Amino acid sequence: MLGLLKLFKKLVQLFMNFLFIVQITLMILIFFTAAYWLFNLLGSDMFSFAEPLANGIIQFVKMFYTREIVLGDIYVDGSLILFDLISLIVVFLIAKSKYYINIISDKIDNLIESEKKSQEEIFNKQLQKEVDTKIKRMSNVALLIEVDLIDPFARKLKRSDIKERDLEGTKDNAMKVLYLALKGINNCKFLKSGNRLVLMFDEFKNIDNVFFFVEQAVKRIVAKMNDENWDLRVYISAEAYEDSANFRKDVLASLEKLIVLKQKNQIVCFGNLKMRYEMKPERLYDIELLHGTYEIDGGTDVFVLVKKN
């Protein structure tokens, strides 16, 4: 349909160009033939150079009209006058017809734009459907949890009579407590390395339960460590991925890029998890753009999970 409309538009434009050429040609012919006829009637040869053109037109007109015009006692060949009159009428009609042809051209333009929008909507719907299908395939979720520990008591009171506390041992113990707490989440797999823990599950419908469980476990352990004058900081990144994804090369790499932002006790993610999560009909969290100064992969947006009130 769009191709047909564009073809029709081109034909209309060609017709307009043709009429323009005809109009200009007739106006030139009218000028030269009328001038030749007038000066010839006055006995002047000023426009004699137009005689071949005038004779050609006279011979053509005489194929249809042979009468002469009488001006007093002078007989005048009316062929040129008839040609000029008909040409003037044609020029006038062409000028008038351009108005209506332009209206038709504008209507064709409107139809073309309407058809383009219709096709764009169809294309966008198809594209959105493909994107949604691809996003829905990201049914697996991984969380990278990193633990850091600071001893504010020893940092503020650097006195020789205060015994230095076991920072690394306490950090390892906090990590073990967190790991044991999270082991209670059903249908999850874990990878533990030093002060880092990777949690994986493949039932996206349970994502709110997992996030909530992780948040509550972190809050309890942070509160417990604060009671013991420890500043425990937990950094969490999340990523959604397909079954076919290369976990170490793609998923874990993304999680590590997010962890370096060091967002204390918050779950951060990229846009793919945000899009997948927002397909859930009911959600426990809002996913908001993370504000601040950071740069990942040249300016990729980072989002943070915020529990709904």
C-alpha positions in Angstrom: 0.0 0.0 0.0 2.8 2.4 0.9 4.6 1.7 -2.3 1.5 2.3 -4.3 0.9 5.6 -2.6 4.5 6.7 -3.3 4.2 5.7 -6.9 0.9 7.7 -7.2 2.6 10.6 -5.6 5.5 10.5 -8.1 2.9 10.3 -11.0 1.1 13.4 -9.6 4.4 15.2 -9.3 5.3 14.3 -12.9 1.9 15.5 -14.1 2.5 18.8 -12.3 5.9 19.2 -13.9 4.3 18.4 -17.3 1.6 21.0 -16.8 4.2 23.6 -15.8 6.2 22.9 -18.9 3.1 23.2 -21.1 2.0 26.4 -19.3 5.4 28.0 -19.8 5.6 26.8 -23.5 2.2 28.2 -24.3 2.9 31.5 -22.7 6.1 31.9 -24.8 4.2 30.9 -27.9 1.4 33.4 -27.1 3.9 36.2 -26.7 5.7 35.6 -29.9 2.7 34.8 -32.1 0.7 37.7 -30.8 3.6 40.1 -31.3 4.3 38.7 -34.8 0.6 39.1 -35.7 0.3 42.6 -34.3 3.5 44.0 -35.8 2.8 42.2 -39.1 -0.6 43.9 -39.1 1.1 47.3 -38.5 3.5 46.6 -41.4 6.5 46.2 -39.2 9.1 43.4 -39.6 10.3 43.7 -36.0 9.2 40.1 -35.1 9.8 38.7 -38.5 12.2 36.1 -37.0 9.0 34.5 -35.5 7.5 33.9 -39.0 8.6 30.2 -39.2 7.0 29.6 -35.8 3.8 31.5 -36.8 3.5 29.7 -40.1 3.9 26.4 -38.4 1.1 27.2 -36.0 -1.1 28.6 -38.8 -0.7 25.4 -40.8 -1.6 23.3 -37.8 -4.7 25.4 -36.9 -5.9 25.5 -40.5 -6.3 21.7 -40.2 -9.3 22.5 -38.0 -10.2 26.2 -38.7 -9.9 28.1 -42.0 -12.0 31.2 -41.6 -10.6 34.7 -42.0 -11.4 37.8 -39.9 -12.4 41.1 -41.6 -11.0 44.3 -40.0 -12.5 47.1 -42.1 -11.4 46.3 -45.6 -8.6 44.1 -44.5 -8.9 40.3 -44.3 -6.8 38.8 -41.5 -6.0 35.1 -41.0 -7.7 34.2 -37.7 -5.5 31.1 -37.1 -3.0 32.9 -34.8 -5.8 34.7 -32.9 -7.7 31.5 -32.4 -4.5 29.7 -31.2 -3.7 32.5 -28.8 -7.2 32.5 -27.4 -7.3 28.8 -26.9 -3.8 28.9 -25.4 -4.8 31.6 -22.9 -7.8 29.4 -21.9 -5.5 26.4 -21.5 -3.0 28.4 -19.4 -5.8 29.7 -17.2 -7.2 26.2 -16.8 -3.7 24.8 -15.9 -3.3 27.6 -13.3 -6.7 26.7 -11.8 -6.0 22.9 -11.9 -2.8 23.3 -10.0 -4.8 24.3 -6.9 -6.8 21.1 -7.0 -3.8 18.9 -7.9 -2.0 20.4 -4.9 -4.9 19.4 -2.7 -4.7 15.9 -4.1 -1.0 15.8 -3.5 -1.4 16.9 0.1 -4.0 14.2 0.6 -1.6 11.6 -0.8 1.1 13.0 1.6 -1.3 12.6 4.5 -2.2 9.0 3.4 1.5 8.2 3.1 2.2 9.6 6.6 -0.7 7.7 8.0 0.4 4.5 6.4 4.0 5.0 7.7 2.7 5.5 11.2 0.5 2.4 10.9 3.5 0.4 9.6 5.7 1.8 12.4 3.2 0.8 15.0 3.0 -2.7 13.6 6.8 -2.9 13.5 7.2 -1.5 17.0 4.6 -3.9 18.3 6.4 -6.8 16.7 9.7 -5.5 18.0 8.3 -5.1 21.5 6.9 -8.6 21.3 10.4 -9.9 20.3 12.0 -7.9 23.1 9.5 -9.1 25.7 10.0 -12.7 24.6 13.8 -12.3 24.9 13.4 -10.6 28.3 11.1 -13.3 29.5 13.8 -15.9 28.7 15.9 -14.3 31.5 14.3 -16.4 34.1 17.5 -17.0 36.1 18.7 -14.6 38.8 22.1 -14.3 40.5 23.2 -12.2 43.4 26.7 -11.3 44.3 27.2 -10.4 48.0 30.4 -8.9 49.3 31.2 -8.3 53.0 33.5 -5.6 54.3 34.2 -4.9 57.9 35.6 -1.8 59.7 36.6 -1.4 63.3 35.5 2.2 64.2 36.5 1.7 67.9 40.1 1.0 67.1 40.2 3.6 64.4 39.1 6.4 66.8 41.0 5.3 69.8 44.5 4.5 68.7 46.0 3.9 72.1 48.7 1.5 73.0 46.7 0.1 75.9 43.8 -0.9 73.6 44.2 -4.4 72.2 43.7 -4.6 68.4 40.7 -6.7 67.6 40.7 -9.6 65.1 39.4 -7.8 62.0 39.8 -10.6 59.4 38.6 -13.3 61.8 35.5 -11.4 62.6 34.9 -10.7 58.9 35.1 -14.4 58.1 32.8 -15.2 61.0 30.3 -12.6 59.8 30.4 -14.1 56.3 29.8 -17.6 57.7 26.8 -16.4 59.7 25.4 -14.7 56.6 25.9 -17.8 54.5 24.2 -20.0 57.0 21.3 -17.6 57.2 20.9 -17.5 53.4 21.2 -21.3 53.2 17.6 -21.3 54.4 16.3 -20.0 51.1 14.8 -22.9 49.1 15.9 -23.9 45.6 19.0 -21.7 45.6 22.6 -22.6 44.7 25.6 -20.9 46.4 29.2 -20.2 45.5 31.4 -18.9 48.3 34.9 -17.4 47.9 36.5 -15.4 50.8 34.3 -12.4 51.6 32.1 -13.0 48.5 29.0 -15.1 48.1 27.1 -15.8 44.9 23.5 -16.8 45.2 21.6 -18.3 42.1 18.0 -19.4 41.5 16.0 -20.2 38.4 12.4 -19.4 39.5 11.9 -15.8 38.7 8.5 -15.7 40.4 10.3 -16.1 43.7 12.6 -13.1 43.2 10.7 -10.9 45.8 11.0 -13.6 48.4 14.7 -14.0 47.8 15.4 -10.3 47.8 13.4 -9.8 51.0 15.0 -12.7 52.7 18.5 -11.4 51.8 17.7 -7.9 53.0 16.3 -9.1 56.3 19.3 -11.4 56.9 21.7 -8.6 56.1 19.9 -6.2 58.5 20.0 -8.7 61.3 23.7 -9.4 61.0 24.6 -5.6 60.5 22.6 -4.8 63.6 24.3 -7.6 65.6 27.8 -6.4 64.5 26.9 -2.8 65.4 26.0 -3.9 68.9 29.6 -5.3 69.1 31.0 -1.9 67.8 31.7 -3.2 64.3 30.8 -1.4 61.1 29.7 -4.2 58.8 29.1 -3.2 55.2 27.3 -5.5 52.7 27.3 -4.8 49.0 24.8 -6.6 46.8 24.5 -6.7 43.0 21.8 -8.7 41.1 21.5 -9.8 37.5 18.9 -11.7 35.4 20.1 -14.0 32.6 19.1 -16.8 30.2 19.9 -20.4 30.6 22.3 -20.2 27.6 24.3 -17.3 29.1 28.0 -17.8 29.9 27.8 -17.4 33.7 31.4 -16.6 34.4 32.0 -14.4 31.3 28.8 -12.5 31.2 26.8 -12.8 34.4 29.6 -12.8 37.0 31.4 -10.0 35.1 28.3 -7.8 35.3 27.8 -8.5 39.0 31.4 -7.6 39.7 31.1 -4.3 37.8 28.1 -3.4 40.0 29.8 -4.4 43.2 32.7 -1.9 42.8 30.1 0.9 43.2 30.1 -0.1 46.9 26.4 0.8 47.6 26.1 0.0 51.2 23.3 -2.5 52.2 21.5 -2.0 48.9 20.7 -4.2 45.9 21.9 -2.7 42.6 21.3 -4.0 39.1 21.4 -3.1 35.4 18.5 -2.4 33.1 17.9 -6.0 32.0 16.9 -7.1 35.5 14.7 -4.0 35.8 12.9 -4.7 32.6 12.4 -8.4 33.5 11.3 -7.5 37.0 8.7 -4.9 35.8 6.9 -7.7 33.9 5.8 -9.2 37.2 2.2 -8.3 37.8 2.8 -7.8 41.5 6.0 -6.4 42.8 7.4 -5.9 46.3 10.0 -3.4 45.2 10.4 -0.3 43.0 13.5 -0.1 40.9 14.8 3.4 40.7 17.7 5.0 38.9 20.8 5.2 41.1 21.9 8.8 41.4 25.5 9.9 42.0 28.8 10.0 40.2 29.8 6.7 38.6 30.6 5.4 35.1 30.3 1.8 33.9 30.9 0.8 30.3 30.9 4.4 29.1 27.7 5.5 31.0 25.4 2.5 31.5 22.5 3.2 33.9 22.5 1.5 37.2 19.3 0.9 39.3 18.7 0.3 42.9 15.8 -1.7 44.5 13.7 0.2 47.0 11.0 -1.6 49.0 7.5 -0.3 48.5 5.8 1.3 51.5 
